[in-house]
Amino acid sequence: MTTANLLSLAEFDELVDAGQINTVVCATPDPYGRLVGKRLTVNAFRSLGVSGEGINASSFIFAVDLEMSPLDLPVSNAANGWADIRLVPDLSTLRRVPWEPHVALVLCDAYEQHSDTMLAVAPRTILRRQVERAHDLGMRFKFASELEFFLAAIAPRDAWDLGYQNLKMLSDYRSDYQMVQSGRDDWFIERIRNQMPAFGISVESSKPEWGLGQQEITLDYCDTLEMADRHVLFKYGVKQLAHAADLTVTFMAKPKIDEVGSSCHLHVSMWSTEQGTSMCWSDSGDGGMSEKFGSFVAGQLTHAADIALMFAPTINSYKRFQPDQFAGTAIALGNDNRSCAFRLVGHGPSYRVENRIPGGDVNPYYAYSATIAAGLDGIERQLPTPDILAGNAWTNDAVTLVPTSLHEALERFSECKMVRGAFGDEVFEHLLASARSELVAFDSHTVTDWETRRYYERV
C-alpha cells in the first residue's frame, strides 16, 4: 500500500508539469531524530539533487544540541570551519506531503563534501552499516515502532508562552482503550490514520492511552531502514498536523512526573536474505524460538544495560523508568509478559521480540543499530537461548534493572566494547561526546523549578 504512495521521477515530473508540485523538501534525520535540510524549488532539486552532487549543508547539523548550539565534535568544529557536507537524495523515499498539496519530500543521505563516502556519524549511515553487517551474514531484520505521544488542547505558541505548565490536555480522565474518548478525539486522530498512508506510512490502528491526552498509533512493520525513516516521518507529520489544528504534541518520555510516560516499543524479527523466510520460529514440535533467534535475543538481554543510552537518550528518558508503569525496567525475557523489558509475541511467521525499554524520545536509527549490533554479537558468540521468566519481573530480586539515570547509562555505554567494535571508534566517540554534552548542560547550566521550590526560602 505504501509503495504506491511513493513517487518515481517520472511521476514527479508529471505532477510538476501539471502544476501540482512546486517545492521539494530535502531532509535528513539529525542526532535527535528530527528532520533537517532545505526546501528547494523544482529546478534546484533537479539540478542539485537529481543531476548534481547534492545539496550543500553545514556539518554542524550533526554536532549541535537540542537548542541548536554547536558542539565541539570532530565532525564539525571551529578548527574545520564547520565544513560543508552534501545531502544526496535517496530517490526511493520521494513522496508527496498530503497536508502540503504542492510539496514533495525526499530523505537524503549525508556524504563528505569531497568524496563519495557517506558521513560516518550521520544516523542514516550508522544504521546502513549495521544492516550491511547483517546482510553479509545472510540476515535481514524487520522492525515496527509503536509510538505514544500526548496532545494538549492549546496552540503551540500559547503552550510555549506558558512554559508548558498546566496545559489543558485533550482528555479529562483516564480513558485507555475507551471508545467514547476515541470518538471525541477522532476529529484529529483520523487525520493521522488517513493521511499517513498517503505519506507512505501505513497505519494499523489508533487508540487512547492511559495518560490524559495520550494517544498510541501502531505502524505496520517493514524492513529496517524504511521503518526508521517512517518513524521520523511519522513524528514530523504528527507535529505538522497538530500545529495546523492548534494542538500541542509532545513525544517526551515523561512530560510530568505524576503522569505515565510515553513509550516506543520496538518490535523486531529476523529473516533470511536468500529464502525471504522468518528465522525466528523453531520448526520443532512445540515451536518457540529458533536456536539462532534465541542467540539474537540473548544478545539483546546481555547488552541491554550497556546500550540503554541508545534507547533512552535524554535526561528525561530515565524519569519514565518507574517499575509499576509498564516501562521496560526489568531486563528479562517474558512470553507475552509486560513486566519484562523483552516480550515474545506472535506465532510462526509473526513471531518476534518486543523491546519495551525505549521511550517516545528515541532516535530510531540509533536504537535499531544498537539492537542489531547486540543481536549479532549474541549470534556470533552463539549465546544460549535465554530462559523465559514467569511472574512479575519487577518484584524479582534476581532480575537486573536498566540504568536509572543518564549518568549511569553513559558510564555503561563508555565501557561497552561490543558497541565500540560494531559502530567503530569514530561513531562511538561521537555518540559518547554528544551525550556527555547534554549531561553537562543539565548538571552545570540549569536551575530547575524543583530546586527553586525546595531551596528558595528554606536554606
JSON list of N, CA, C and O in Angstrom, two decimals, residues 116-153:
[
{"chain": "A", "resi": 116, "resn": "ASP", "atom": "N", "xyz": [32.93, 10.36, -2.27]},
{"chain": "A", "resi": 116, "resn": "ASP", "atom": "CA", "xyz": [31.68, 9.61, -2.37]},
{"chain": "A", "resi": 116, "resn": "ASP", "atom": "C", "xyz": [31.46, 8.74, -1.14]},
{"chain": "A", "resi": 116, "resn": "ASP", "atom": "O", "xyz": [30.76, 7.73, -1.19]},
{"chain": "A", "resi": 117, "resn": "THR", "atom": "N", "xyz": [32.06, 9.13, -0.03]},
{"chain": "A", "resi": 117, "resn": "THR", "atom": "CA", "xyz": [31.93, 8.40, 1.23]},
{"chain": "A", "resi": 117, "resn": "THR", "atom": "C", "xyz": [30.81, 9.00, 2.06]},
{"chain": "A", "resi": 117, "resn": "THR", "atom": "O", "xyz": [30.76, 10.22, 2.28]},
{"chain": "A", "resi": 118, "resn": "MET", "atom": "N", "xyz": [29.91, 8.14, 2.53]},
{"chain": "A", "resi": 118, "resn": "MET", "atom": "CA", "xyz": [28.85, 8.62, 3.42]},
{"chain": "A", "resi": 118, "resn": "MET", "atom": "C", "xyz": [29.47, 9.10, 4.73]},
{"chain": "A", "resi": 118, "resn": "MET", "atom": "O", "xyz": [30.44, 8.52, 5.22]},
{"chain": "A", "resi": 119, "resn": "LEU", "atom": "N", "xyz": [28.90, 10.15, 5.28]},
{"chain": "A", "resi": 119, "resn": "LEU", "atom": "CA", "xyz": [29.37, 10.68, 6.55]},
{"chain": "A", "resi": 119, "resn": "LEU", "atom": "C", "xyz": [29.12, 9.65, 7.64]},
{"chain": "A", "resi": 119, "resn": "LEU", "atom": "O", "xyz": [27.97, 9.27, 7.90]},
{"chain": "A", "resi": 120, "resn": "ALA", "atom": "N", "xyz": [30.19, 9.23, 8.30]},
{"chain": "A", "resi": 120, "resn": "ALA", "atom": "CA", "xyz": [30.11, 8.08, 9.21]},
{"chain": "A", "resi": 120, "resn": "ALA", "atom": "C", "xyz": [29.14, 8.31, 10.36]},
{"chain": "A", "resi": 120, "resn": "ALA", "atom": "O", "xyz": [28.45, 7.38, 10.80]},
{"chain": "A", "resi": 121, "resn": "VAL", "atom": "N", "xyz": [29.05, 9.55, 10.88]},
{"chain": "A", "resi": 121, "resn": "VAL", "atom": "CA", "xyz": [28.27, 9.80, 12.09]},
{"chain": "A", "resi": 121, "resn": "VAL", "atom": "C", "xyz": [26.82, 10.16, 11.80]},
{"chain": "A", "resi": 121, "resn": "VAL", "atom": "O", "xyz": [26.03, 10.36, 12.73]},
{"chain": "A", "resi": 122, "resn": "ALA", "atom": "N", "xyz": [26.43, 10.26, 10.55]},
{"chain": "A", "resi": 122, "resn": "ALA", "atom": "CA", "xyz": [25.03, 10.54, 10.23]},
{"chain": "A", "resi": 122, "resn": "ALA", "atom": "C", "xyz": [24.16, 9.36, 10.66]},
{"chain": "A", "resi": 122, "resn": "ALA", "atom": "O", "xyz": [24.53, 8.20, 10.40]},
{"chain": "A", "resi": 123, "resn": "PRO", "atom": "N", "xyz": [23.03, 9.59, 11.30]},
{"chain": "A", "resi": 123, "resn": "PRO", "atom": "CA", "xyz": [22.20, 8.47, 11.79]},
{"chain": "A", "resi": 123, "resn": "PRO", "atom": "C", "xyz": [21.84, 7.46, 10.72]},
{"chain": "A", "resi": 123, "resn": "PRO", "atom": "O", "xyz": [21.85, 6.26, 10.97]},
{"chain": "A", "resi": 124, "resn": "ARG", "atom": "N", "xyz": [21.53, 7.94, 9.52]},
{"chain": "A", "resi": 124, "resn": "ARG", "atom": "CA", "xyz": [21.16, 7.00, 8.45]},
{"chain": "A", "resi": 124, "resn": "ARG", "atom": "C", "xyz": [22.35, 6.13, 8.05]},
{"chain": "A", "resi": 124, "resn": "ARG", "atom": "O", "xyz": [22.18, 4.95, 7.74]},
{"chain": "A", "resi": 125, "resn": "THR", "atom": "N", "xyz": [23.55, 6.70, 8.07]},
{"chain": "A", "resi": 125, "resn": "THR", "atom": "CA", "xyz": [24.75, 5.93, 7.74]},
{"chain": "A", "resi": 125, "resn": "THR", "atom": "C", "xyz": [25.01, 4.87, 8.81]},
{"chain": "A", "resi": 125, "resn": "THR", "atom": "O", "xyz": [25.33, 3.72, 8.49]},
{"chain": "A", "resi": 126, "resn": "ILE", "atom": "N", "xyz": [24.87, 5.25, 10.07]},
{"chain": "A", "resi": 126, "resn": "ILE", "atom": "CA", "xyz": [25.10, 4.31, 11.17]},
{"chain": "A", "resi": 126, "resn": "ILE", "atom": "C", "xyz": [24.20, 3.08, 11.01]},
{"chain": "A", "resi": 126, "resn": "ILE", "atom": "O", "xyz": [24.65, 1.93, 11.15]},
{"chain": "A", "resi": 127, "resn": "LEU", "atom": "N", "xyz": [22.94, 3.31, 10.70]},
{"chain": "A", "resi": 127, "resn": "LEU", "atom": "CA", "xyz": [22.01, 2.18, 10.55]},
{"chain": "A", "resi": 127, "resn": "LEU", "atom": "C", "xyz": [22.33, 1.38, 9.30]},
{"chain": "A", "resi": 127, "resn": "LEU", "atom": "O", "xyz": [22.26, 0.14, 9.31]},
{"chain": "A", "resi": 128, "resn": "ARG", "atom": "N", "xyz": [22.67, 2.05, 8.21]},
{"chain": "A", "resi": 128, "resn": "ARG", "atom": "CA", "xyz": [23.03, 1.32, 6.99]},
{"chain": "A", "resi": 128, "resn": "ARG", "atom": "C", "xyz": [24.18, 0.34, 7.25]},
{"chain": "A", "resi": 128, "resn": "ARG", "atom": "O", "xyz": [24.17, -0.79, 6.74]},
{"chain": "A", "resi": 129, "resn": "ARG", "atom": "N", "xyz": [25.14, 0.75, 8.04]},
{"chain": "A", "resi": 129, "resn": "ARG", "atom": "CA", "xyz": [26.31, -0.11, 8.30]},
{"chain": "A", "resi": 129, "resn": "ARG", "atom": "C", "xyz": [25.90, -1.38, 9.05]},
{"chain": "A", "resi": 129, "resn": "ARG", "atom": "O", "xyz": [26.41, -2.48, 8.77]},
{"chain": "A", "resi": 130, "resn": "GLN", "atom": "N", "xyz": [24.98, -1.26, 10.00]},
{"chain": "A", "resi": 130, "resn": "GLN", "atom": "CA", "xyz": [24.55, -2.45, 10.74]},
{"chain": "A", "resi": 130, "resn": "GLN", "atom": "C", "xyz": [23.68, -3.35, 9.87]},
{"chain": "A", "resi": 130, "resn": "GLN", "atom": "O", "xyz": [23.76, -4.58, 9.96]},
{"chain": "A", "resi": 131, "resn": "VAL", "atom": "N", "xyz": [22.87, -2.76, 9.00]},
{"chain": "A", "resi": 131, "resn": "VAL", "atom": "CA", "xyz": [22.08, -3.55, 8.05]},
{"chain": "A", "resi": 131, "resn": "VAL", "atom": "C", "xyz": [23.00, -4.32, 7.12]},
{"chain": "A", "resi": 131, "resn": "VAL", "atom": "O", "xyz": [22.76, -5.51, 6.82]},
{"chain": "A", "resi": 132, "resn": "GLU", "atom": "N", "xyz": [24.08, -3.70, 6.68]},
{"chain": "A", "resi": 132, "resn": "GLU", "atom": "CA", "xyz": [25.06, -4.36, 5.80]},
{"chain": "A", "resi": 132, "resn": "GLU", "atom": "C", "xyz": [25.75, -5.51, 6.53]},
{"chain": "A", "resi": 132, "resn": "GLU", "atom": "O", "xyz": [25.99, -6.57, 5.93]},
{"chain": "A", "resi": 133, "resn": "ARG", "atom": "N", "xyz": [26.08, -5.31, 7.79]},
{"chain": "A", "resi": 133, "resn": "ARG", "atom": "CA", "xyz": [26.72, -6.39, 8.57]},
{"chain": "A", "resi": 133, "resn": "ARG", "atom": "C", "xyz": [25.80, -7.61, 8.63]},
{"chain": "A", "resi": 133, "resn": "ARG", "atom": "O", "xyz": [26.25, -8.75, 8.44]},
{"chain": "A", "resi": 134, "resn": "ALA", "atom": "N", "xyz": [24.53, -7.37, 8.90]},
{"chain": "A", "resi": 134, "resn": "ALA", "atom": "CA", "xyz": [23.58, -8.48, 8.96]},
{"chain": "A", "resi": 134, "resn": "ALA", "atom": "C", "xyz": [23.42, -9.15, 7.60]},
{"chain": "A", "resi": 134, "resn": "ALA", "atom": "O", "xyz": [23.36, -10.38, 7.51]},
{"chain": "A", "resi": 135, "resn": "HIS", "atom": "N", "xyz": [23.37, -8.36, 6.55]},
{"chain": "A", "resi": 135, "resn": "HIS", "atom": "CA", "xyz": [23.21, -8.90, 5.20]},
{"chain": "A", "resi": 135, "resn": "HIS", "atom": "C", "xyz": [24.37, -9.81, 4.84]},
{"chain": "A", "resi": 135, "resn": "HIS", "atom": "O", "xyz": [24.19, -10.87, 4.21]},
{"chain": "A", "resi": 136, "resn": "ASP", "atom": "N", "xyz": [25.57, -9.42, 5.24]},
{"chain": "A", "resi": 136, "resn": "ASP", "atom": "CA", "xyz": [26.75, -10.24, 4.95]},
{"chain": "A", "resi": 136, "resn": "ASP", "atom": "C", "xyz": [26.68, -11.61, 5.65]},
{"chain": "A", "resi": 136, "resn": "ASP", "atom": "O", "xyz": [27.35, -12.56, 5.24]},
{"chain": "A", "resi": 137, "resn": "LEU", "atom": "N", "xyz": [25.85, -11.68, 6.71]},
{"chain": "A", "resi": 137, "resn": "LEU", "atom": "CA", "xyz": [25.67, -12.94, 7.44]},
{"chain": "A", "resi": 137, "resn": "LEU", "atom": "C", "xyz": [24.39, -13.67, 7.00]},
{"chain": "A", "resi": 137, "resn": "LEU", "atom": "O", "xyz": [23.98, -14.64, 7.64]},
{"chain": "A", "resi": 138, "resn": "GLY", "atom": "N", "xyz": [23.77, -13.19, 5.92]},
{"chain": "A", "resi": 138, "resn": "GLY", "atom": "CA", "xyz": [22.59, -13.85, 5.39]},
{"chain": "A", "resi": 138, "resn": "GLY", "atom": "C", "xyz": [21.30, -13.51, 6.11]},
{"chain": "A", "resi": 138, "resn": "GLY", "atom": "O", "xyz": [20.33, -14.25, 6.01]},
{"chain": "A", "resi": 139, "resn": "MET", "atom": "N", "xyz": [21.29, -12.36, 6.82]},
{"chain": "A", "resi": 139, "resn": "MET", "atom": "CA", "xyz": [20.11, -11.99, 7.60]},
{"chain": "A", "resi": 139, "resn": "MET", "atom": "C", "xyz": [19.67, -10.57, 7.28]},
{"chain": "A", "resi": 139, "resn": "MET", "atom": "O", "xyz": [20.48, -9.71, 6.93]},
{"chain": "A", "resi": 140, "resn": "ARG", "atom": "N", "xyz": [18.39, -10.36, 7.41]},
{"chain": "A", "resi": 140, "resn": "ARG", "atom": "CA", "xyz": [17.84, -9.01, 7.43]},
{"chain": "A", "resi": 140, "resn": "ARG", "atom": "C", "xyz": [16.79, -8.94, 8.52]},
{"chain": "A", "resi": 140, "resn": "ARG", "atom": "O", "xyz": [16.28, -9.98, 8.96]},
{"chain": "A", "resi": 141, "resn": "PHE", "atom": "N", "xyz": [16.48, -7.74, 8.94]},
{"chain": "A", "resi": 141, "resn": "PHE", "atom": "CA", "xyz": [15.55, -7.57, 10.05]},
{"chain": "A", "resi": 141, "resn": "PHE", "atom": "C", "xyz": [14.38, -6.69, 9.64]},
{"chain": "A", "resi": 141, "resn": "PHE", "atom": "O", "xyz": [14.52, -5.81, 8.79]},
{"chain": "A", "resi": 142, "resn": "LYS", "atom": "N", "xyz": [13.26, -6.98, 10.26]},
{"chain": "A", "resi": 142, "resn": "LYS", "atom": "CA", "xyz": [12.08, -6.12, 10.10]},
{"chain": "A", "resi": 142, "resn": "LYS", "atom": "C", "xyz": [11.73, -5.55, 11.47]},
{"chain": "A", "resi": 142, "resn": "LYS", "atom": "O", "xyz": [11.76, -6.27, 12.47]},
{"chain": "A", "resi": 143, "resn": "PHE", "atom": "N", "xyz": [11.41, -4.26, 11.46]},
{"chain": "A", "resi": 143, "resn": "PHE", "atom": "CA", "xyz": [11.10, -3.55, 12.69]},
{"chain": "A", "resi": 143, "resn": "PHE", "atom": "C", "xyz": [9.72, -2.92, 12.61]},
{"chain": "A", "resi": 143, "resn": "PHE", "atom": "O", "xyz": [9.19, -2.69, 11.52]},
{"chain": "A", "resi": 144, "resn": "ALA", "atom": "N", "xyz": [9.16, -2.63, 13.76]},
{"chain": "A", "resi": 144, "resn": "ALA", "atom": "CA", "xyz": [7.98, -1.77, 13.86]},
{"chain": "A", "resi": 144, "resn": "ALA", "atom": "C", "xyz": [8.11, -0.93, 15.12]},
{"chain": "A", "resi": 144, "resn": "ALA", "atom": "O", "xyz": [8.45, -1.44, 16.19]},
{"chain": "A", "resi": 145, "resn": "SER", "atom": "N", "xyz": [7.89, 0.36, 14.97]},
{"chain": "A", "resi": 145, "resn": "SER", "atom": "CA", "xyz": [7.87, 1.28, 16.12]},
{"chain": "A", "resi": 145, "resn": "SER", "atom": "C", "xyz": [6.43, 1.48, 16.56]},
{"chain": "A", "resi": 145, "resn": "SER", "atom": "O", "xyz": [5.56, 1.77, 15.74]},
{"chain": "A", "resi": 146, "resn": "GLU", "atom": "N", "xyz": [6.20, 1.36, 17.84]},
{"chain": "A", "resi": 146, "resn": "GLU", "atom": "CA", "xyz": [4.86, 1.53, 18.42]},
{"chain": "A", "resi": 146, "resn": "GLU", "atom": "C", "xyz": [4.88, 2.78, 19.29]},
{"chain": "A", "resi": 146, "resn": "GLU", "atom": "O", "xyz": [5.23, 2.74, 20.47]},
{"chain": "A", "resi": 147, "resn": "LEU", "atom": "N", "xyz": [4.53, 3.92, 18.70]},
{"chain": "A", "resi": 147, "resn": "LEU", "atom": "CA", "xyz": [4.77, 5.22, 19.31]},
{"chain": "A", "resi": 147, "resn": "LEU", "atom": "C", "xyz": [3.58, 5.73, 20.11]},
{"chain": "A", "resi": 147, "resn": "LEU", "atom": "O", "xyz": [2.43, 5.58, 19.71]},
{"chain": "A", "resi": 148, "resn": "GLU", "atom": "N", "xyz": [3.89, 6.37, 21.24]},
{"chain": "A", "resi": 148, "resn": "GLU", "atom": "CA", "xyz": [2.89, 7.06, 22.05]},
{"chain": "A", "resi": 148, "resn": "GLU", "atom": "C", "xyz": [3.27, 8.53, 22.17]},
{"chain": "A", "resi": 148, "resn": "GLU", "atom": "O", "xyz": [4.45, 8.89, 22.10]},
{"chain": "A", "resi": 149, "resn": "PHE", "atom": "N", "xyz": [2.26, 9.38, 22.36]},
{"chain": "A", "resi": 149, "resn": "PHE", "atom": "CA", "xyz": [2.50, 10.81, 22.50]},
{"chain": "A", "resi": 149, "resn": "PHE", "atom": "C", "xyz": [1.32, 11.44, 23.22]},
{"chain": "A", "resi": 149, "resn": "PHE", "atom": "O", "xyz": [0.25, 10.84, 23.35]},
{"chain": "A", "resi": 150, "resn": "PHE", "atom": "N", "xyz": [1.53, 12.67, 23.72]},
{"chain": "A", "resi": 150, "resn": "PHE", "atom": "CA", "xyz": [0.50, 13.41, 24.42]},
{"chain": "A", "resi": 150, "resn": "PHE", "atom": "C", "xyz": [0.03, 14.60, 23.56]},
{"chain": "A", "resi": 150, "resn": "PHE", "atom": "O", "xyz": [0.85, 15.25, 22.91]},
{"chain": "A", "resi": 151, "resn": "LEU", "atom": "N", "xyz": [-1.26, 14.87, 23.62]},
{"chain": "A", "resi": 151, "resn": "LEU", "atom": "CA", "xyz": [-1.84, 16.02, 22.94]},
{"chain": "A", "resi": 151, "resn": "LEU", "atom": "C", "xyz": [-2.49, 16.96, 23.96]},
{"chain": "A", "resi": 151, "resn": "LEU", "atom": "O", "xyz": [-3.27, 16.52, 24.80]},
{"chain": "A", "resi": 152, "resn": "ALA", "atom": "N", "xyz": [-2.15, 18.24, 23.86]},
{"chain": "A", "resi": 152, "resn": "ALA", "atom": "CA", "xyz": [-2.77, 19.26, 24.70]},
{"chain": "A", "resi": 152, "resn": "ALA", "atom": "C", "xyz": [-3.66, 20.14, 23.83]},
{"chain": "A", "resi": 152, "resn": "ALA", "atom": "O", "xyz": [-3.30, 20.48, 22.69]},
{"chain": "A", "resi": 153, "resn": "ALA", "atom": "N", "xyz": [-4.81, 20.52, 24.37]},
{"chain": "A", "resi": 153, "resn": "ALA", "atom": "CA", "xyz": [-5.79, 21.31, 23.62]},
{"chain": "A", "resi": 153, "resn": "ALA", "atom": "C", "xyz": [-5.45, 22.79, 23.69]},
{"chain": "A", "resi": 153, "resn": "ALA", "atom": "O", "xyz": [-6.22, 23.62, 24.21]}
]
